[in-house]
């Protein structure tokens, strides 16, 4: 309930900050001016070492596809990679307004990925949670900032889910190297977390558990360096402190107990080489 009050206030504060940095007359063009049209696409090879609640500790290699395109009419598609300093999910949306250094979008994305759990009769396969929301991106005191608030659109499994996120990041260049560091908070209310991590009374092998809403804390640090006009080297590390109700769920506790290499904290170190078209 607190987030339902605080997050819209954050967005309003963002609007107020953008307004203070912009002449009032510019607001008349805010909703007609769109981002510059254009985009990019890249593919590459990623080598990563990770551990966490959802994957066992170890190395993995995979092919990465990333891209984004912004149309003249305001619509856009985004497919960022794991090294992105803010969100790193697929997103589609519409650019509502641009005021000074701030961009305001409606966004369709996911608040939680699908979750599969296997334990005799208590096994389940739960779908990802899509949401539609509002996103604000800009700068505050020299820091890159992102604020987001969304409501789940999948009413088939449950309703009333709310997702919010806030990020601050700092970027700087050293010769031809680009560095960034960011911190983020992701909030999912009790409807979302209880859908994935709550244990119903009908469960046979797990105690009943009601998951409350909670925050994931995420820290990222990364670097990018162009090697040629088209080749790009990237590396980053990330750390995730999961919400208490995620870790305390009997499902999660069983995963930690019976799967070697799992952890109640998430971490990832990744290096990649991408070709940018």
PDB file of N, CA, C and O in Angstrom, residues 189-256:
ATOM      1  N   UNK A 189       4.464  -6.081  -5.165  1.00  0.00           N
ATOM      2  CA  UNK A 189       3.566  -6.121  -4.013  1.00  0.00           C
ATOM      3  C   UNK A 189       3.199  -7.557  -3.644  1.00  0.00           C
ATOM      4  O   UNK A 189       3.630  -8.524  -4.298  1.00  0.00           O
ATOM      5  N   UNK A 190       2.388  -7.724  -2.580  1.00  0.00           N
ATOM      6  CA  UNK A 190       2.116  -9.062  -2.081  1.00  0.00           C
ATOM      7  C   UNK A 190       1.337  -9.910  -3.079  1.00  0.00           C
ATOM      8  O   UNK A 190       1.484 -11.135  -3.097  1.00  0.00           O
ATOM      9  N   UNK A 191       0.495  -9.288  -3.938  1.00  0.00           N
ATOM     10  CA  UNK A 191      -0.226 -10.080  -4.931  1.00  0.00           C
ATOM     11  C   UNK A 191       0.736 -10.791  -5.883  1.00  0.00           C
ATOM     12  O   UNK A 191       0.552 -11.956  -6.225  1.00  0.00           O
ATOM     13  N   UNK A 192       1.775 -10.074  -6.331  1.00  0.00           N
ATOM     14  CA  UNK A 192       2.740 -10.688  -7.246  1.00  0.00           C
ATOM     15  C   UNK A 192       3.574 -11.741  -6.525  1.00  0.00           C
ATOM     16  O   UNK A 192       3.685 -12.889  -6.977  1.00  0.00           O
ATOM     17  N   UNK A 193       4.182 -11.377  -5.403  1.00  0.00           N
ATOM     18  CA  UNK A 193       5.080 -12.316  -4.737  1.00  0.00           C
ATOM     19  C   UNK A 193       4.332 -13.505  -4.149  1.00  0.00           C
ATOM     20  O   UNK A 193       4.864 -14.625  -4.120  1.00  0.00           O
ATOM     21  N   UNK A 194       3.104 -13.303  -3.701  1.00  0.00           N
ATOM     22  CA  UNK A 194       2.357 -14.435  -3.163  1.00  0.00           C
ATOM     23  C   UNK A 194       1.953 -15.409  -4.270  1.00  0.00           C
ATOM     24  O   UNK A 194       1.853 -16.616  -4.040  1.00  0.00           O
ATOM     25  N   UNK A 195       1.737 -14.889  -5.488  1.00  0.00           N
ATOM     26  CA  UNK A 195       1.431 -15.771  -6.617  1.00  0.00           C
ATOM     27  C   UNK A 195       2.593 -16.724  -6.883  1.00  0.00           C
ATOM     28  O   UNK A 195       2.390 -17.925  -7.127  1.00  0.00           O
ATOM     29  N   UNK A 196       3.824 -16.210  -6.821  1.00  0.00           N
ATOM     30  CA  UNK A 196       4.986 -17.036  -7.131  1.00  0.00           C
ATOM     31  C   UNK A 196       5.523 -17.810  -5.928  1.00  0.00           C
ATOM     32  O   UNK A 196       5.976 -18.953  -6.080  1.00  0.00           O
ATOM     33  N   UNK A 197       5.500 -17.210  -4.748  1.00  0.00           N
ATOM     34  CA  UNK A 197       6.211 -17.793  -3.604  1.00  0.00           C
ATOM     35  C   UNK A 197       5.308 -18.182  -2.442  1.00  0.00           C
ATOM     36  O   UNK A 197       5.779 -18.820  -1.497  1.00  0.00           O
ATOM     37  N   UNK A 198       4.047 -17.820  -2.487  1.00  0.00           N
ATOM     38  CA  UNK A 198       3.133 -18.241  -1.441  1.00  0.00           C
ATOM     39  C   UNK A 198       2.789 -19.721  -1.556  1.00  0.00           C
ATOM     40  O   UNK A 198       2.730 -20.276  -2.656  1.00  0.00           O
ATOM     41  N   UNK A 199       2.577 -20.355  -0.417  1.00  0.00           N
ATOM     42  CA  UNK A 199       2.240 -21.787  -0.389  1.00  0.00           C
ATOM     43  C   UNK A 199       0.794 -21.931   0.075  1.00  0.00           C
ATOM     44  O   UNK A 199       0.458 -21.517   1.195  1.00  0.00           O
ATOM     45  N   UNK A 200      -0.084 -22.512  -0.744  1.00  0.00           N
ATOM     46  CA  UNK A 200      -1.491 -22.650  -0.358  1.00  0.00           C
ATOM     47  C   UNK A 200      -1.685 -23.736   0.698  1.00  0.00           C
ATOM     48  O   UNK A 200      -0.822 -24.598   0.908  1.00  0.00           O
ATOM     49  N   UNK A 201      -2.828 -23.697   1.339  1.00  0.00           N
ATOM     50  CA  UNK A 201      -3.147 -24.701   2.358  1.00  0.00           C
ATOM     51  C   UNK A 201      -3.262 -26.099   1.770  1.00  0.00           C
ATOM     52  O   UNK A 201      -3.106 -27.100   2.480  1.00  0.00           O
ATOM     53  N   UNK A 202      -3.522 -26.179   0.485  1.00  0.00           N
ATOM     54  CA  UNK A 202      -3.666 -27.480  -0.170  1.00  0.00           C
ATOM     55  C   UNK A 202      -2.333 -28.186  -0.425  1.00  0.00           C
ATOM     56  O   UNK A 202      -2.317 -29.356  -0.830  1.00  0.00           O
ATOM     57  N   UNK A 203      -1.199 -27.495  -0.208  1.00  0.00           N
ATOM     58  CA  UNK A 203       0.114 -28.101  -0.443  1.00  0.00           C
ATOM     59  C   UNK A 203       0.322 -29.293   0.485  1.00  0.00           C
ATOM     60  O   UNK A 203      -0.066 -29.265   1.659  1.00  0.00           O
ATOM     61  N   UNK A 204       0.930 -30.352  -0.024  1.00  0.00           N
ATOM     62  CA  UNK A 204       1.104 -31.590   0.751  1.00  0.00           C
ATOM     63  C   UNK A 204       2.448 -31.665   1.476  1.00  0.00           C
ATOM     64  O   UNK A 204       2.558 -32.288   2.531  1.00  0.00           O
ATOM     65  N   UNK A 205       3.485 -31.040   0.882  1.00  0.00           N
ATOM     66  CA  UNK A 205       4.824 -31.230   1.433  1.00  0.00           C
ATOM     67  C   UNK A 205       5.469 -29.928   1.890  1.00  0.00           C
ATOM     68  O   UNK A 205       6.643 -29.920   2.256  1.00  0.00           O
ATOM     69  N   UNK A 206       4.722 -28.839   1.876  1.00  0.00           N
ATOM     70  CA  UNK A 206       5.261 -27.545   2.279  1.00  0.00           C
ATOM     71  C   UNK A 206       4.291 -26.868   3.244  1.00  0.00           C
ATOM     72  O   UNK A 206       3.071 -26.970   3.064  1.00  0.00           O
ATOM     73  N   UNK A 207       4.804 -26.168   4.256  1.00  0.00           N
ATOM     74  CA  UNK A 207       3.914 -25.444   5.175  1.00  0.00           C
ATOM     75  C   UNK A 207       3.279 -24.245   4.481  1.00  0.00           C
ATOM     76  O   UNK A 207       3.874 -23.639   3.574  1.00  0.00           O
ATOM     77  N   UNK A 208       2.084 -23.892   4.890  1.00  0.00           N
ATOM     78  CA  UNK A 208       1.393 -22.733   4.323  1.00  0.00           C
ATOM     79  C   UNK A 208       2.223 -21.471   4.534  1.00  0.00           C
ATOM     80  O   UNK A 208       2.797 -21.260   5.601  1.00  0.00           O
ATOM     81  N   UNK A 209       2.289 -20.647   3.501  1.00  0.00           N
ATOM     82  CA  UNK A 209       3.103 -19.424   3.570  1.00  0.00           C
ATOM     83  C   UNK A 209       2.458 -18.333   2.736  1.00  0.00           C
ATOM     84  O   UNK A 209       2.099 -18.559   1.583  1.00  0.00           O
ATOM     85  N   UNK A 210       2.289 -17.164   3.327  1.00  0.00           N
ATOM     86  CA  UNK A 210       1.783 -15.990   2.614  1.00  0.00           C
ATOM     87  C   UNK A 210       2.936 -15.023   2.399  1.00  0.00           C
ATOM     88  O   UNK A 210       3.524 -14.532   3.371  1.00  0.00           O
ATOM     89  N   UNK A 211       3.255 -14.757   1.152  1.00  0.00           N
ATOM     90  CA  UNK A 211       4.384 -13.883   0.828  1.00  0.00           C
ATOM     91  C   UNK A 211       3.938 -12.429   0.807  1.00  0.00           C
ATOM     92  O   UNK A 211       2.971 -12.076   0.132  1.00  0.00           O
ATOM     93  N   UNK A 212       4.635 -11.592   1.551  1.00  0.00           N
ATOM     94  CA  UNK A 212       4.376 -10.158   1.542  1.00  0.00           C
ATOM     95  C   UNK A 212       5.130  -9.494   0.401  1.00  0.00           C
ATOM     96  O   UNK A 212       6.075 -10.054  -0.163  1.00  0.00           O
ATOM     97  N   UNK A 213       4.728  -8.268   0.081  1.00  0.00           N
ATOM     98  CA  UNK A 213       5.462  -7.496  -0.909  1.00  0.00           C
ATOM     99  C   UNK A 213       6.857  -7.174  -0.408  1.00  0.00           C
ATOM    100  O   UNK A 213       7.117  -7.157   0.803  1.00  0.00           O
ATOM    101  N   UNK A 214       7.775  -6.918  -1.322  1.00  0.00           N
ATOM    102  CA  UNK A 214       9.142  -6.639  -0.896  1.00  0.00           C
ATOM    103  C   UNK A 214       9.999  -6.081  -2.012  1.00  0.00           C
ATOM    104  O   UNK A 214       9.603  -6.019  -3.181  1.00  0.00           O
ATOM    105  N   UNK A 215      11.198  -5.663  -1.628  1.00  0.00           N
ATOM    106  CA  UNK A 215      12.153  -5.020  -2.525  1.00  0.00           C
ATOM    107  C   UNK A 215      13.314  -5.942  -2.847  1.00  0.00           C
ATOM    108  O   UNK A 215      13.862  -6.612  -1.967  1.00  0.00           O
ATOM    109  N   UNK A 216      13.716  -5.962  -4.105  1.00  0.00           N
ATOM    110  CA  UNK A 216      15.018  -6.474  -4.516  1.00  0.00           C
ATOM    111  C   UNK A 216      15.966  -5.287  -4.626  1.00  0.00           C
ATOM    112  O   UNK A 216      15.630  -4.276  -5.263  1.00  0.00           O
ATOM    113  N   UNK A 217      17.144  -5.406  -4.028  1.00  0.00           N
ATOM    114  CA  UNK A 217      18.183  -4.395  -4.180  1.00  0.00           C
ATOM    115  C   UNK A 217      19.203  -4.902  -5.180  1.00  0.00           C
ATOM    116  O   UNK A 217      19.660  -6.047  -5.084  1.00  0.00           O
ATOM    117  N   UNK A 218      19.562  -4.075  -6.160  1.00  0.00           N
ATOM    118  CA  UNK A 218      20.466  -4.496  -7.227  1.00  0.00           C
ATOM    119  C   UNK A 218      21.583  -3.473  -7.398  1.00  0.00           C
ATOM    120  O   UNK A 218      21.335  -2.265  -7.459  1.00  0.00           O
ATOM    121  N   UNK A 219      22.811  -3.976  -7.472  1.00  0.00           N
ATOM    122  CA  UNK A 219      23.962  -3.125  -7.776  1.00  0.00           C
ATOM    123  C   UNK A 219      24.633  -3.640  -9.042  1.00  0.00           C
ATOM    124  O   UNK A 219      24.810  -4.852  -9.216  1.00  0.00           O
ATOM    125  N   UNK A 220      24.993  -2.727  -9.930  1.00  0.00           N
ATOM    126  CA  UNK A 220      25.682  -3.092 -11.159  1.00  0.00           C
ATOM    127  C   UNK A 220      26.893  -2.187 -11.373  1.00  0.00           C
ATOM    128  O   UNK A 220      26.871  -0.996 -11.029  1.00  0.00           O
ATOM    129  N   UNK A 221      27.925  -2.747 -11.961  1.00  0.00           N
ATOM    130  CA  UNK A 221      29.092  -1.973 -12.368  1.00  0.00           C
ATOM    131  C   UNK A 221      29.611  -2.578 -13.663  1.00  0.00           C
ATOM    132  O   UNK A 221      29.742  -3.805 -13.772  1.00  0.00           O
ATOM    133  N   UNK A 222      29.884  -1.740 -14.664  1.00  0.00           N
ATOM    134  CA  UNK A 222      30.278  -2.295 -15.942  1.00  0.00           C
ATOM    135  C   UNK A 222      31.163  -1.380 -16.752  1.00  0.00           C
ATOM    136  O   UNK A 222      31.407  -0.220 -16.387  1.00  0.00           O
ATOM    137  N   UNK A 223      31.624  -1.905 -17.874  1.00  0.00           N
ATOM    138  CA  UNK A 223      32.517  -1.169 -18.763  1.00  0.00           C
ATOM    139  C   UNK A 223      32.235  -1.578 -20.204  1.00  0.00           C
ATOM    140  O   UNK A 223      31.848  -2.719 -20.480  1.00  0.00           O
ATOM    141  N   UNK A 224      32.380  -0.623 -21.121  1.00  0.00           N
ATOM    142  CA  UNK A 224      32.257  -0.875 -22.552  1.00  0.00           C
ATOM    143  C   UNK A 224      33.444  -0.245 -23.269  1.00  0.00           C
ATOM    144  O   UNK A 224      33.908   0.831 -22.873  1.00  0.00           O
ATOM    145  N   UNK A 225      33.901  -0.902 -24.331  1.00  0.00           N
ATOM    146  CA  UNK A 225      34.988  -0.347 -25.134  1.00  0.00           C
ATOM    147  C   UNK A 225      34.821  -0.753 -26.593  1.00  0.00           C
ATOM    148  O   UNK A 225      34.809  -1.950 -26.897  1.00  0.00           O
ATOM    149  N   UNK A 226      34.663   0.220 -27.488  1.00  0.00           N
ATOM    150  CA  UNK A 226      34.636  -0.108 -28.917  1.00  0.00           C
ATOM    151  C   UNK A 226      36.013  -0.611 -29.362  1.00  0.00           C
ATOM    152  O   UNK A 226      37.040   0.002 -29.050  1.00  0.00           O
ATOM    153  N   UNK A 227      36.022  -1.726 -30.070  1.00  0.00           N
ATOM    154  CA  UNK A 227      37.277  -2.263 -30.589  1.00  0.00           C
ATOM    155  C   UNK A 227      37.498  -1.777 -32.012  1.00  0.00           C
ATOM    156  O   UNK A 227      38.596  -1.371 -32.393  1.00  0.00           O
ATOM    157  N   UNK A 228      36.444  -1.838 -32.815  1.00  0.00           N
ATOM    158  CA  UNK A 228      36.438  -1.269 -34.158  1.00  0.00           C
ATOM    159  C   UNK A 228      35.121  -0.511 -34.324  1.00  0.00           C
ATOM    160  O   UNK A 228      34.384  -0.322 -33.354  1.00  0.00           O
ATOM    161  N   UNK A 229      34.822  -0.111 -35.536  1.00  0.00           N
ATOM    162  CA  UNK A 229      33.581   0.613 -35.789  1.00  0.00           C
ATOM    163  C   UNK A 229      32.358  -0.220 -35.434  1.00  0.00           C
ATOM    164  O   UNK A 229      31.331   0.309 -35.003  1.00  0.00           O
ATOM    165  N   UNK A 230      32.453  -1.550 -35.578  1.00  0.00           N
ATOM    166  CA  UNK A 230      31.294  -2.411 -35.354  1.00  0.00           C
ATOM    167  C   UNK A 230      31.428  -3.359 -34.161  1.00  0.00           C
ATOM    168  O   UNK A 230      30.413  -3.844 -33.661  1.00  0.00           O
ATOM    169  N   UNK A 231      32.643  -3.620 -33.712  1.00  0.00           N
ATOM    170  CA  UNK A 231      32.833  -4.574 -32.622  1.00  0.00           C
ATOM    171  C   UNK A 231      32.926  -3.857 -31.289  1.00  0.00           C
ATOM    172  O   UNK A 231      33.613  -2.845 -31.154  1.00  0.00           O
ATOM    173  N   UNK A 232      32.213  -4.414 -30.283  1.00  0.00           N
ATOM    174  CA  UNK A 232      32.134  -3.790 -28.964  1.00  0.00           C
ATOM    175  C   UNK A 232      32.416  -4.828 -27.880  1.00  0.00           C
ATOM    176  O   UNK A 232      31.783  -5.885 -27.828  1.00  0.00           O
ATOM    177  N   UNK A 233      33.374  -4.503 -27.006  1.00  0.00           N
ATOM    178  CA  UNK A 233      33.661  -5.346 -25.841  1.00  0.00           C
ATOM    179  C   UNK A 233      32.910  -4.798 -24.636  1.00  0.00           C
ATOM    180  O   UNK A 233      32.861  -3.578 -24.424  1.00  0.00           O
ATOM    181  N   UNK A 234      32.321  -5.696 -23.833  1.00  0.00           N
ATOM    182  CA  UNK A 234      31.601  -5.285 -22.629  1.00  0.00           C
ATOM    183  C   UNK A 234      31.908  -6.240 -21.484  1.00  0.00           C
ATOM    184  O   UNK A 234      32.146  -7.429 -21.688  1.00  0.00           O
ATOM    185  N   UNK A 235      31.870  -5.701 -20.281  1.00  0.00           N
ATOM    186  CA  UNK A 235      32.005  -6.522 -19.088  1.00  0.00           C
ATOM    187  C   UNK A 235      31.236  -5.868 -17.949  1.00  0.00           C
ATOM    188  O   UNK A 235      31.094  -4.646 -17.903  1.00  0.00           O
ATOM    189  N   UNK A 236      30.700  -6.682 -17.060  1.00  0.00           N
ATOM    190  CA  UNK A 236      29.979  -6.111 -15.923  1.00  0.00           C
ATOM    191  C   UNK A 236      29.873  -7.133 -14.806  1.00  0.00           C
ATOM    192  O   UNK A 236      30.067  -8.344 -14.998  1.00  0.00           O
ATOM    193  N   UNK A 237      29.582  -6.635 -13.614  1.00  0.00           N
ATOM    194  CA  UNK A 237      29.233  -7.486 -12.492  1.00  0.00           C
ATOM    195  C   UNK A 237      27.974  -6.931 -11.853  1.00  0.00           C
ATOM    196  O   UNK A 237      27.710  -5.726 -11.898  1.00  0.00           O
ATOM    197  N   UNK A 238      27.174  -7.820 -11.279  1.00  0.00           N
ATOM    198  CA  UNK A 238      25.944  -7.403 -10.618  1.00  0.00           C
ATOM    199  C   UNK A 238      25.742  -8.203  -9.338  1.00  0.00           C
ATOM    200  O   UNK A 238      26.227  -9.340  -9.214  1.00  0.00           O
ATOM    201  N   UNK A 239      25.026  -7.598  -8.414  1.00  0.00           N
ATOM    202  CA  UNK A 239      24.712  -8.231  -7.131  1.00  0.00           C
ATOM    203  C   UNK A 239      23.248  -7.953  -6.817  1.00  0.00           C
ATOM    204  O   UNK A 239      22.782  -6.822  -6.971  1.00  0.00           O
ATOM    205  N   UNK A 240      22.514  -8.994  -6.403  1.00  0.00           N
ATOM    206  CA  UNK A 240      21.100  -8.854  -6.083  1.00  0.00           C
ATOM    207  C   UNK A 240      20.814  -9.381  -4.688  1.00  0.00           C
ATOM    208  O   UNK A 240      21.160 -10.535  -4.376  1.00  0.00           O
ATOM    209  N   UNK A 241      20.194  -8.543  -3.867  1.00  0.00           N
ATOM    210  CA  UNK A 241      19.707  -8.950  -2.557  1.00  0.00           C
ATOM    211  C   UNK A 241      18.189  -9.128  -2.687  1.00  0.00           C
ATOM    212  O   UNK A 241      17.458  -8.160  -2.843  1.00  0.00           O
ATOM    213  N   UNK A 242      17.723 -10.382  -2.666  1.00  0.00           N
ATOM    214  CA  UNK A 242      16.314 -10.672  -2.901  1.00  0.00           C
ATOM    215  C   UNK A 242      15.437 -10.207  -1.733  1.00  0.00           C
ATOM    216  O   UNK A 242      15.882 -10.140  -0.585  1.00  0.00           O
ATOM    217  N   UNK A 243      14.187  -9.936  -2.043  1.00  0.00           N
ATOM    218  CA  UNK A 243      13.209  -9.589  -1.008  1.00  0.00           C
ATOM    219  C   UNK A 243      13.101 -10.722   0.012  1.00  0.00           C
ATOM    220  O   UNK A 243      13.229 -11.900  -0.323  1.00  0.00           O
ATOM    221  N   UNK A 244      12.844 -10.356   1.269  1.00  0.00           N
ATOM    222  CA  UNK A 244      12.770 -11.355   2.343  1.00  0.00           C
ATOM    223  C   UNK A 244      11.732 -12.431   2.056  1.00  0.00           C
ATOM    224  O   UNK A 244      11.965 -13.618   2.315  1.00  0.00           O
ATOM    225  N   UNK A 245      10.565 -12.026   1.535  1.00  0.00           N
ATOM    226  CA  UNK A 245       9.509 -13.005   1.308  1.00  0.00           C
ATOM    227  C   UNK A 245       9.868 -13.986   0.198  1.00  0.00           C
ATOM    228  O   UNK A 245       9.324 -15.101   0.155  1.00  0.00           O
ATOM    229  N   UNK A 246      10.766 -13.613  -0.709  1.00  0.00           N
ATOM    230  CA  UNK A 246      11.243 -14.549  -1.724  1.00  0.00           C
ATOM    231  C   UNK A 246      12.132 -15.606  -1.082  1.00  0.00           C
ATOM    232  O   UNK A 246      11.962 -16.806  -1.288  1.00  0.00           O
ATOM    233  N   UNK A 247      13.080 -15.150  -0.267  1.00  0.00           N
ATOM    234  CA  UNK A 247      14.027 -16.074   0.369  1.00  0.00           C
ATOM    235  C   UNK A 247      13.340 -16.937   1.420  1.00  0.00           C
ATOM    236  O   UNK A 247      13.646 -18.124   1.564  1.00  0.00           O
ATOM    237  N   UNK A 248      12.392 -16.364   2.168  1.00  0.00           N
ATOM    238  CA  UNK A 248      11.745 -17.093   3.258  1.00  0.00           C
ATOM    239  C   UNK A 248      10.705 -18.109   2.790  1.00  0.00           C
ATOM    240  O   UNK A 248      10.264 -18.944   3.585  1.00  0.00           O
ATOM    241  N   UNK A 249      10.289 -18.049   1.551  1.00  0.00           N
ATOM    242  CA  UNK A 249       9.294 -18.984   1.045  1.00  0.00           C
ATOM    243  C   UNK A 249       9.789 -20.422   1.200  1.00  0.00           C
ATOM    244  O   UNK A 249      10.958 -20.723   0.920  1.00  0.00           O
ATOM    245  N   UNK A 250       8.928 -21.339   1.639  1.00  0.00           N
ATOM    246  CA  UNK A 250       9.338 -22.752   1.720  1.00  0.00           C
ATOM    247  C   UNK A 250       9.831 -23.312   0.389  1.00  0.00           C
ATOM    248  O   UNK A 250      10.706 -24.189   0.373  1.00  0.00           O
ATOM    249  N   UNK A 251       9.289 -22.815  -0.719  1.00  0.00           N
ATOM    250  CA  UNK A 251       9.793 -23.249  -2.020  1.00  0.00           C
ATOM    251  C   UNK A 251      11.268 -22.879  -2.168  1.00  0.00           C
ATOM    252  O   UNK A 251      12.097 -23.701  -2.571  1.00  0.00           O
ATOM    253  N   UNK A 252      11.593 -21.618  -1.860  1.00  0.00           N
ATOM    254  CA  UNK A 252      12.976 -21.152  -1.978  1.00  0.00           C
ATOM    255  C   UNK A 252      13.890 -21.876  -1.000  1.00  0.00           C
ATOM    256  O   UNK A 252      15.030 -22.235  -1.346  1.00  0.00           O
ATOM    257  N   UNK A 253      13.419 -22.094   0.218  1.00  0.00           N
ATOM    258  CA  UNK A 253      14.239 -22.790   1.202  1.00  0.00           C
ATOM    259  C   UNK A 253      14.552 -24.213   0.759  1.00  0.00           C
ATOM    260  O   UNK A 253      15.667 -24.712   0.980  1.00  0.00           O
ATOM    261  N   UNK A 254      13.601 -24.878   0.129  1.00  0.00           N
ATOM    262  CA  UNK A 254      13.867 -26.215  -0.398  1.00  0.00           C
ATOM    263  C   UNK A 254      14.875 -26.180  -1.539  1.00  0.00           C
ATOM    264  O   UNK A 254      15.728 -27.060  -1.666  1.00  0.00           O
ATOM    265  N   UNK A 255      14.754 -25.173  -2.389  1.00  0.00           N
ATOM    266  CA  UNK A 255      15.713 -25.026  -3.488  1.00  0.00           C
ATOM    267  C   UNK A 255      17.120 -24.847  -2.933  1.00  0.00           C
ATOM    268  O   UNK A 255      18.086 -25.463  -3.406  1.00  0.00           O
ATOM    269  N   UNK A 256      17.265 -24.000  -1.921  1.00  0.00           N
ATOM    270  CA  UNK A 256      18.574 -23.754  -1.327  1.00  0.00           C
ATOM    271  C   UNK A 256      19.114 -24.998  -0.622  1.00  0.00           C
ATOM    272  O   UNK A 256      20.320 -25.252  -0.625  1.00  0.00           O
TER     273      UNK A 256
END
